[in-house]
Short mmCIF file of C-alpha atoms and ligand atoms in Angstrom, two decimals:
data_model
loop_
_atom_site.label_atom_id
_atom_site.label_comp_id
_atom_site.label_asym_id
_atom_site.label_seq_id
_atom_site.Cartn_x
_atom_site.Cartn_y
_atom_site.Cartn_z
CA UNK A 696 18.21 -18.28 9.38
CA UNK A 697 16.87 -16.66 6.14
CA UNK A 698 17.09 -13.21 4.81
CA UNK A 699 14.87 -11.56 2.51
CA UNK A 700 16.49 -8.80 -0.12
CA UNK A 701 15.53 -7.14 -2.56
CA UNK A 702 18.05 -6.62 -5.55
CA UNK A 703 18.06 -4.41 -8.52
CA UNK A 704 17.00 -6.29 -11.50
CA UNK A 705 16.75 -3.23 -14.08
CA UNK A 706 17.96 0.17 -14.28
CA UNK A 707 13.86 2.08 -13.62
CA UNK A 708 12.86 4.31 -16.99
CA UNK A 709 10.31 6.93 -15.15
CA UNK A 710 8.81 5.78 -12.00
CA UNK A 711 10.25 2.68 -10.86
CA UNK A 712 8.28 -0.64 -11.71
CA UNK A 713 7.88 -3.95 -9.01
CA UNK A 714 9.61 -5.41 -12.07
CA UNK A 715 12.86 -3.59 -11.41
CA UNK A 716 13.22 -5.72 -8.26
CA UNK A 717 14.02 -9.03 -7.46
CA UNK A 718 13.10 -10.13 -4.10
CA UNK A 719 15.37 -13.10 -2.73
CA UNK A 720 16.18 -15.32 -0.05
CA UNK A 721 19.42 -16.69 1.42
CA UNK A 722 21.13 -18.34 4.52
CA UNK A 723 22.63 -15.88 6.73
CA UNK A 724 26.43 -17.03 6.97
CA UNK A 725 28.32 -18.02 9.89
CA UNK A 726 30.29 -14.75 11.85
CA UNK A 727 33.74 -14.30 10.86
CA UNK A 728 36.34 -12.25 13.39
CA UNK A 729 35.58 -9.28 13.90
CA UNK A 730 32.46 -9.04 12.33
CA UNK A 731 28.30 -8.36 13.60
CA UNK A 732 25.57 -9.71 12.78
CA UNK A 733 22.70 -7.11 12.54
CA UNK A 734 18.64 -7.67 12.40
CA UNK A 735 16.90 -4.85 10.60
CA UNK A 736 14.48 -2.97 12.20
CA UNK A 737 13.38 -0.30 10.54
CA UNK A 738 14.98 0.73 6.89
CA UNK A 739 14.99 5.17 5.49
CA UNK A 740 13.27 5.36 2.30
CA UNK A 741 14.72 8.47 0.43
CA UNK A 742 14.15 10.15 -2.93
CA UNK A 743 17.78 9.47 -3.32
CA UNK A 744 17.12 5.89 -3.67
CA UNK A 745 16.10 6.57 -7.16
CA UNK A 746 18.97 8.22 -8.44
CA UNK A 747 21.42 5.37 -6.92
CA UNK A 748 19.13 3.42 -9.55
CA UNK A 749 20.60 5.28 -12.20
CA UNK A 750 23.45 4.14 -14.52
CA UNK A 751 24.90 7.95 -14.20
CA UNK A 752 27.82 9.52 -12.57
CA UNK A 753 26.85 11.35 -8.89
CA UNK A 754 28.04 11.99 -5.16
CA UNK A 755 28.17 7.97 -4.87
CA UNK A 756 28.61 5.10 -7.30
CA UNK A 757 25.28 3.55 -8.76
CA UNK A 758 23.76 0.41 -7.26
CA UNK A 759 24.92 -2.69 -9.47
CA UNK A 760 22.30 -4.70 -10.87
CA UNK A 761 21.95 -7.76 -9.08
CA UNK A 762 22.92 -5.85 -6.03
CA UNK A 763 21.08 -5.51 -2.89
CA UNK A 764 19.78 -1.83 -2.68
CA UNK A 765 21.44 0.47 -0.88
CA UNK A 766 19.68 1.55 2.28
CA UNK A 767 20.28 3.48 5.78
CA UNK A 768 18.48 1.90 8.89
CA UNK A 769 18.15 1.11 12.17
CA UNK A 770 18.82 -2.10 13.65
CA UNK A 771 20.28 -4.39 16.54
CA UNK A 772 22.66 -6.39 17.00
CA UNK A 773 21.77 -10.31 17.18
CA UNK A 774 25.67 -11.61 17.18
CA UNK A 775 29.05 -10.19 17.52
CA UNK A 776 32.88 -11.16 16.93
CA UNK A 777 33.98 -8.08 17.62
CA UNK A 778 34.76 -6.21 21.28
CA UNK A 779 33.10 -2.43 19.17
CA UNK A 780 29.64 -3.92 19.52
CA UNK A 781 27.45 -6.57 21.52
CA UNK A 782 24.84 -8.31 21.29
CA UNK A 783 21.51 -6.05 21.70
CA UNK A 784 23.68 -2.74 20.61
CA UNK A 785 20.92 -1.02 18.83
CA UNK A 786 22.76 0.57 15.28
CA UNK A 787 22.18 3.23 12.41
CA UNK A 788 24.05 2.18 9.31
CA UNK A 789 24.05 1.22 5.75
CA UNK A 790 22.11 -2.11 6.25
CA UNK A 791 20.73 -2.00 2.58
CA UNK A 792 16.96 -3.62 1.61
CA UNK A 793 17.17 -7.05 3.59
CA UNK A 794 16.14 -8.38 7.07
CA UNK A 795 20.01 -8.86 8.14
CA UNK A 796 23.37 -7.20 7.72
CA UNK A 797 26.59 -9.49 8.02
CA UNK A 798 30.00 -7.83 7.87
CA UNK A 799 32.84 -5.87 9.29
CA UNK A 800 31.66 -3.98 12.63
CA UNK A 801 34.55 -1.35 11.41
CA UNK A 802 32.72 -1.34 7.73
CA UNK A 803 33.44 2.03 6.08
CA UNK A 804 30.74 2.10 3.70
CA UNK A 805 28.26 0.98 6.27
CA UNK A 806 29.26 3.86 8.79
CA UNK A 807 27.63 1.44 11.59
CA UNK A 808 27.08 3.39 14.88
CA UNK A 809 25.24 3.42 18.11
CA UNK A 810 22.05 5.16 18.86
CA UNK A 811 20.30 6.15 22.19
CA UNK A 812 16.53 5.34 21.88
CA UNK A 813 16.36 6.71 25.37
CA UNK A 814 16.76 10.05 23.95
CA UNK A 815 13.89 9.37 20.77
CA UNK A 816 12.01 6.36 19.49
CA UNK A 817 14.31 5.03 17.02
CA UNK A 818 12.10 5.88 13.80
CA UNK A 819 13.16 9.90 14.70
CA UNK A 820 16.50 8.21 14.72
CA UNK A 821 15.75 8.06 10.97
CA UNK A 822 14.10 11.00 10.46
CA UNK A 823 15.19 14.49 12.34
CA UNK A 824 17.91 13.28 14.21
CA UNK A 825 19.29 10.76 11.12
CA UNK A 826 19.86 11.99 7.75
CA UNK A 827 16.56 13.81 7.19
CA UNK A 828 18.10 16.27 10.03
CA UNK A 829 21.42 16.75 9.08
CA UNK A 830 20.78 17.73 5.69
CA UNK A 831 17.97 20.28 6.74
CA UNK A 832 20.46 21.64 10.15
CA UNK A 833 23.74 22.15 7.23
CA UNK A 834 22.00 22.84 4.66
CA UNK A 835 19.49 25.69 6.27
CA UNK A 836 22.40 26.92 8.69
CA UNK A 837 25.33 26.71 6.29
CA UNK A 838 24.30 27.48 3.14
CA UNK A 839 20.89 29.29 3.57
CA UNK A 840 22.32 31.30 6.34
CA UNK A 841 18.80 32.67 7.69
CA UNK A 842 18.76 35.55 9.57
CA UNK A 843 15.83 36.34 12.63
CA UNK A 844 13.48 38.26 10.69
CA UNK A 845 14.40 36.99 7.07
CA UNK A 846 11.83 35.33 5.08
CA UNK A 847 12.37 31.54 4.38
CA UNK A 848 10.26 29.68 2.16
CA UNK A 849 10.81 25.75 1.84
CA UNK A 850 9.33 23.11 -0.36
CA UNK A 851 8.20 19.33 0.50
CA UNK A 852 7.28 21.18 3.67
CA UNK A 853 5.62 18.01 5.14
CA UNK A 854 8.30 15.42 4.24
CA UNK A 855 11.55 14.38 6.11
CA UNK A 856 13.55 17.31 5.40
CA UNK A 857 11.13 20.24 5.04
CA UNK A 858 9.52 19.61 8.60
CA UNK A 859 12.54 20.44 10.36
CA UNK A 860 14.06 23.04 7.80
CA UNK A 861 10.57 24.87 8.68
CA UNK A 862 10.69 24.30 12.53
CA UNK A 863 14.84 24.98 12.87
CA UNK A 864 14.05 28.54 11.03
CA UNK A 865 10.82 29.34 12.97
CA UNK A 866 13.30 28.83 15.98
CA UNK A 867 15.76 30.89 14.64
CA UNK A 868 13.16 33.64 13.89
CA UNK A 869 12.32 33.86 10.58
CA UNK A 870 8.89 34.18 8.77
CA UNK A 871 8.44 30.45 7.51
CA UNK A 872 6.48 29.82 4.69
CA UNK A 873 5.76 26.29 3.30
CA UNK A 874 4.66 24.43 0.35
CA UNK A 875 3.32 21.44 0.47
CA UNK A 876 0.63 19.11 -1.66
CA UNK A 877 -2.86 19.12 -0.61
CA UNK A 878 -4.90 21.12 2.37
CA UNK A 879 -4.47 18.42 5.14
CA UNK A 880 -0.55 18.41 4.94
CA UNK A 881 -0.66 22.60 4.61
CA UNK A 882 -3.08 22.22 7.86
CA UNK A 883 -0.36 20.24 9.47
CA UNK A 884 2.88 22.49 8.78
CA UNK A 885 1.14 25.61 10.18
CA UNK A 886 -0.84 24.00 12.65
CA UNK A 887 1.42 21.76 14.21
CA UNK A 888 4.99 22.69 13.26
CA UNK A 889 4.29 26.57 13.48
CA UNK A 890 5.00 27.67 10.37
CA UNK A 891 3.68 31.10 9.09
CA UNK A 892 1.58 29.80 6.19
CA UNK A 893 1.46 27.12 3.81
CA UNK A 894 1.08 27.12 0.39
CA UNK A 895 -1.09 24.67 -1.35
CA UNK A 896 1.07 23.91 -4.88
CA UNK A 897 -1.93 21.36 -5.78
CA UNK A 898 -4.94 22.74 -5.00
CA UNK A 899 -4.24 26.69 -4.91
CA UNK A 900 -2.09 29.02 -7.10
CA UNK A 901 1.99 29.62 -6.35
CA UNK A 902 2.45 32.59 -7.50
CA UNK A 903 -0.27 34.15 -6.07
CA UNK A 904 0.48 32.09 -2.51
CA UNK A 905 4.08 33.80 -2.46
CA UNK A 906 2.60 37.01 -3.51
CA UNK A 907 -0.04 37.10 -0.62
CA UNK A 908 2.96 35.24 2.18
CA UNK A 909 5.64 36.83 1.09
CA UNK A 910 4.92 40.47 1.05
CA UNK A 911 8.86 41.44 2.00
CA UNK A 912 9.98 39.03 -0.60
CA UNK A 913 12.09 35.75 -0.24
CA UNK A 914 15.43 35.61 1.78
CA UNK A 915 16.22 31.95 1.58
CA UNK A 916 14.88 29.31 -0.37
CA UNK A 917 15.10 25.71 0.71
CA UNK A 918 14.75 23.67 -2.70
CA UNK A 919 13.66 20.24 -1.91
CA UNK A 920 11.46 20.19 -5.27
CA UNK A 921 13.25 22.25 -8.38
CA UNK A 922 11.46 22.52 -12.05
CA UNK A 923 8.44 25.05 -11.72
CA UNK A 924 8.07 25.25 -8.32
CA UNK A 925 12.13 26.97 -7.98
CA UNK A 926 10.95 28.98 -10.94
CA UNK A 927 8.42 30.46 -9.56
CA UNK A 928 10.22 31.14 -6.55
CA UNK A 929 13.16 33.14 -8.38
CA UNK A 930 10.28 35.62 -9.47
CA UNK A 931 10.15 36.84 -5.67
CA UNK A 932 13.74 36.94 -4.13
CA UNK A 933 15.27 39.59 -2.89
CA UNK A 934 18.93 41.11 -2.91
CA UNK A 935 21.48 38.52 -1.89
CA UNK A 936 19.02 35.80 -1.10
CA UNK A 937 20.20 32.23 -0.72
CA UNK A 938 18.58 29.24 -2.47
CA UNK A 939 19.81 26.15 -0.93
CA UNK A 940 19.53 23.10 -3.84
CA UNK A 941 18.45 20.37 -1.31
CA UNK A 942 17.00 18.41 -4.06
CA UNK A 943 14.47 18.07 -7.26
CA UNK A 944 12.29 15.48 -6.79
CA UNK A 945 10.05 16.75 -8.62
CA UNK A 946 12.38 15.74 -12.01
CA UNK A 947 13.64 12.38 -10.50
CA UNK A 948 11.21 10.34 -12.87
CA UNK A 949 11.99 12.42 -15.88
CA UNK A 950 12.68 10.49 -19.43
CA UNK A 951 13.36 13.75 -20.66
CA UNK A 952 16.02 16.09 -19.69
CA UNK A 953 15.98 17.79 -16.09
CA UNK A 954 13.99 21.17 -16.69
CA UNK A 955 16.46 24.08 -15.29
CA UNK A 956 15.17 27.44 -14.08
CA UNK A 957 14.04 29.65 -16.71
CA UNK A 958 14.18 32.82 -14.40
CA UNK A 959 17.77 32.17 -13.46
CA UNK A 960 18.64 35.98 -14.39
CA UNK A 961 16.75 36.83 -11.37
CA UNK A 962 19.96 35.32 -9.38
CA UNK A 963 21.83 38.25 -11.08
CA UNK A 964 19.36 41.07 -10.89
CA UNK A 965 19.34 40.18 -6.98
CA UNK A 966 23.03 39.23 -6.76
CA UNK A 967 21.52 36.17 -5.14
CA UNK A 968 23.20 32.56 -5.20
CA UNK A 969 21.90 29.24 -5.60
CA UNK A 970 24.40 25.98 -3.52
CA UNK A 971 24.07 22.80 -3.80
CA UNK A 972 24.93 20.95 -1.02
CA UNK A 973 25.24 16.81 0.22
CA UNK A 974 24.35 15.95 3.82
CA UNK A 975 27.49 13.18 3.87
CA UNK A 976 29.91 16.41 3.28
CA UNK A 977 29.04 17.00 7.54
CA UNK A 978 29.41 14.20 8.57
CA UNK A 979 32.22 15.03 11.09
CA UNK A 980 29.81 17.16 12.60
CA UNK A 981 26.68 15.34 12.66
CA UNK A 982 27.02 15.32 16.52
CA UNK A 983 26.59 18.85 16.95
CA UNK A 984 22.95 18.74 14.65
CA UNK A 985 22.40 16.00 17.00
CA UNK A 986 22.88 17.25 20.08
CA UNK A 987 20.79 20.51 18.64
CA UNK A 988 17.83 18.71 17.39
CA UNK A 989 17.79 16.28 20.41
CA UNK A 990 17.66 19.14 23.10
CA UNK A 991 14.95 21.43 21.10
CA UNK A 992 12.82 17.98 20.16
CA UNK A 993 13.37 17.50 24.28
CA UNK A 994 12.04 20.59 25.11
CA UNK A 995 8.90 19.84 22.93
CA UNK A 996 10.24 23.18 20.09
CA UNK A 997 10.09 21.22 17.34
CA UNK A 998 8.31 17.72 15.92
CA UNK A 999 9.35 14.89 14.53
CA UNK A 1000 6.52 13.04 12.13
CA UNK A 1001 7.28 9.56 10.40
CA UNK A 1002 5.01 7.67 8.20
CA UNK A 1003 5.42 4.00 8.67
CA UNK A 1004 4.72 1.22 6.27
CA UNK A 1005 4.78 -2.44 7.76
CA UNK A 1006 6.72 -5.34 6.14
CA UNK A 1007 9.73 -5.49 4.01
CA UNK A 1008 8.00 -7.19 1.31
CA UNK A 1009 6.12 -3.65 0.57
CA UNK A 1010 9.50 -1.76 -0.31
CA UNK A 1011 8.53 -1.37 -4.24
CA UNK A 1012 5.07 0.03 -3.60
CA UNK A 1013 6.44 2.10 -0.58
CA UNK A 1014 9.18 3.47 -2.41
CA UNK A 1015 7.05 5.29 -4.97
CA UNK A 1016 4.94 7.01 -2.22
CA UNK A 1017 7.18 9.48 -2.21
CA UNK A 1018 6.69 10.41 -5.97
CA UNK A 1019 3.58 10.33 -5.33
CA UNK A 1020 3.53 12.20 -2.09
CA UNK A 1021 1.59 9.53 -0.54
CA UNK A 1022 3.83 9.63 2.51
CA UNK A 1023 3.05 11.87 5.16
CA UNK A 1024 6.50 12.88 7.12
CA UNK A 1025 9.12 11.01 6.95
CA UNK A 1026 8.80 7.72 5.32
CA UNK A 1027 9.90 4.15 7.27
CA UNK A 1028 9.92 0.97 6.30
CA UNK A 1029 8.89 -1.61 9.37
CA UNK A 1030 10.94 -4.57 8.61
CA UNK A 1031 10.78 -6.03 12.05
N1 NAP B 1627 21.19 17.06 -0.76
C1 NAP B 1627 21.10 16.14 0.20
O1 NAP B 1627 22.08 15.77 0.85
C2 NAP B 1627 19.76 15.55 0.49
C3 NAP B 1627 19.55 14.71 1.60
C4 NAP B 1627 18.26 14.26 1.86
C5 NAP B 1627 17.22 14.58 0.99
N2 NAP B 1627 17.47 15.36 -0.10
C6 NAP B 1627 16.41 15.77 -1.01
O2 NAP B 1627 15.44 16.48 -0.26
C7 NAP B 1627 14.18 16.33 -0.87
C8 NAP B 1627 13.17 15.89 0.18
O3 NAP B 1627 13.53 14.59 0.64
P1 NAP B 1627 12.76 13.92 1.86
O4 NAP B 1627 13.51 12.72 2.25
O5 NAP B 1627 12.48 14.95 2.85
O6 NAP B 1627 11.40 13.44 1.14
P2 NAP B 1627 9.92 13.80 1.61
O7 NAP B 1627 9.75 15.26 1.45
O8 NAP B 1627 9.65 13.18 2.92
O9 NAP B 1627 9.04 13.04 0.55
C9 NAP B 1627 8.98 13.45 -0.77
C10 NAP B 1627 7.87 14.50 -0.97
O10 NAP B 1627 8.13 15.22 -2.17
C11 NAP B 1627 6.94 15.77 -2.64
N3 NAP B 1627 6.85 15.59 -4.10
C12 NAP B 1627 6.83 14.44 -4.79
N4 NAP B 1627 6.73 14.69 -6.11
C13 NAP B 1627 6.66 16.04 -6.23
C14 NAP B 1627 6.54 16.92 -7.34
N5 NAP B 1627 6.46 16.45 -8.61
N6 NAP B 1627 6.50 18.26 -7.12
C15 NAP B 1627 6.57 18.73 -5.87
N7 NAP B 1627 6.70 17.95 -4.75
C16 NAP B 1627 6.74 16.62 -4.95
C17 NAP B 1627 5.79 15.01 -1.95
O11 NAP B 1627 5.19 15.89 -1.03
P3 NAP B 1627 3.86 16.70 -1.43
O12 NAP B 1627 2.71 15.82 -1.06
O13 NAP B 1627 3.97 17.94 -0.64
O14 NAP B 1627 3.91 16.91 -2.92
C18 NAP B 1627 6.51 13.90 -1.20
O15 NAP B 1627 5.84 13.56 -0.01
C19 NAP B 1627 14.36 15.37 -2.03
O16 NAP B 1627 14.52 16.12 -3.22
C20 NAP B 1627 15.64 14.65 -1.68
O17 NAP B 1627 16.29 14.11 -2.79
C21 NAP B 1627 18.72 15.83 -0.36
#
């Protein structure tokens, strides 16, 4: 049996070339005890991804060049030497960019566990009830704090996290406003998820969207986005709001420095905070979001939306959709 990866083969300046990857093939090995043998189905594709690429210091070490890139997915088990999984188990786990994942069933760094594709397909497995999920559920609930009748405005309101950051506050009661790139993913947030309004950042004006949406001001602000987007979003918060720093993707590609927030004194006018926060931190209590997200996506509350791209031979060009915000939800990889 082969196995296609793909490696790192240079350290991306900007947007990440097809010549920072190698693609390669090799024999799958024979089992050792105690260890699976996993066939990737379908592989998360995450703005993340590109800062693993970088040669800096973060919440987890850099991917190595030469190394296969580091990847969470879904996949099953095709042969087992160890009594925690058998054959047909169907797994989330660290399986990296290949078609199969050989090691340790008890792998640390692979976190392999089972999921129930009774309760969702498995691609929402990847998307509000994986990762995607957990960050908005923690992040939202813990460090935005929203209140029923608080104003919460999120950005990358059509990707992974945003969806259900803007759904999990609508059912929570709060005003919901989102902004997104482009009319037909606006269209989508308010007419399918539910939120309030939608702001257009590409085709329409910010300031004058949070202006018009936000007439009470802004309570919490889910950051998925940072540079001017956050800025213009400290112009309009009110006392004690909460801006939850999700992520910056809009500065992921930079070759210059990271642009900060300009209007940062607004944080102490308003006696307002701004968190970071890392999804792995809750990971003891990823059940709980689970359980949450499962009933309410159940019960038909809230949506889950994945964009899926065939074949693991497309990973490069896939992987820059997102900079490009060519993905529409929640961005898959099909390997199998
Ligand atoms: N802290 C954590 O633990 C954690 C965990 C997961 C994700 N995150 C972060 O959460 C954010 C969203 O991740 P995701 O997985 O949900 O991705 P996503 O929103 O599904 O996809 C990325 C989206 O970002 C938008 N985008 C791209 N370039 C942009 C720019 N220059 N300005 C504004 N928007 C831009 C695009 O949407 P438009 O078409 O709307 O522009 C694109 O579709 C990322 O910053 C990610 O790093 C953090």
């Amino acid at each position: 049996m082969e196995n296609t990866q793909f490696r790192l083969a240079a350290r991306p300046v900007g947007l990440p070339k097809d010549s920072d990857w190698q693609m390669t093939k090799e024999p799958v090995r024979e089992l050792a005890d105690g260890e699976v043998l996993v066939k990737t189905r379908y592989l998360s594709l995450d703005p993340a991804m590109r800062g693993w690429m970088n040669d800096a210091k973060s919440y987890i070490r850099p991917v190595g060049i030469g190394e296969v890139m580091r990847a969470g997915g879904l996949g099953e088990v095709v042969a087992s030497r160890s009594p925690r999984f058998a054959v047909g188990d169907q797994l989330g786990g660290g399986f990296g960019v290949q078609q199969y994942w050989i090691g340790a069933a008890d792998d640390r760094h692979a976190g392999l566990h089972k999921i129930d594709t009774r309760l969702a397909p498995p691609t929402t497995w990847l998307n509000t009830l994986g990762m995607p999920g957990m960050t908005a559920y923690f992040g939202l609930l813990e460090v935005g704090q929203p209140k029923a009748g608080e104003t919460v405005v999120v950005s990358g309101a059509a990707g992974a996290v945003g969806q259900t950051v803007g759904q999990l506050a609508k059912q929570l009661g709060c005003r919901v406003i989102g902004i997104a790139g482009g009319k037909e993913k606006c269209d989508f947030v308010v007419d399918e998820l539910g939120f309030d309004a939608c702001i257009d950042y590409k085709g329409g004006d910010v300031r004058a969207g949070l202006k018009e949406h936000c007439p009470n001001g802004v309570d919490v602000y889910f950051d998925n986005v940072g540079g001017d987007i956050l800025d213009l979003v400290l112009t309009r918060i009110n006392l004690k709001a909460r801006i939850v720093v999700c992520g910056a993707i809009s500065q992921y590609n930079n070759t210059t420095a990271v642009k900060g927030p300009a209007n940062y004194l607004s944080l102490l006018v308003n006696r307002a905070r701004m968190e970071g926060m890392v999804v792995f931190d809750y990971a003891d209590r990823y059940h709980v979001a689970v359980a949450a997200l499962g009933k309410w996506l159940q019960e038909g509350k809230i949506k889950s939306r994945e964009d899926v791209v065939q074949g693991i031979e497309k990973f490069p060009q896939a992987l820059t959709m997102l900079f490009e915000g060519k993905n529409f939800g929640k961005l898959v990889l099909q390997v199998a």
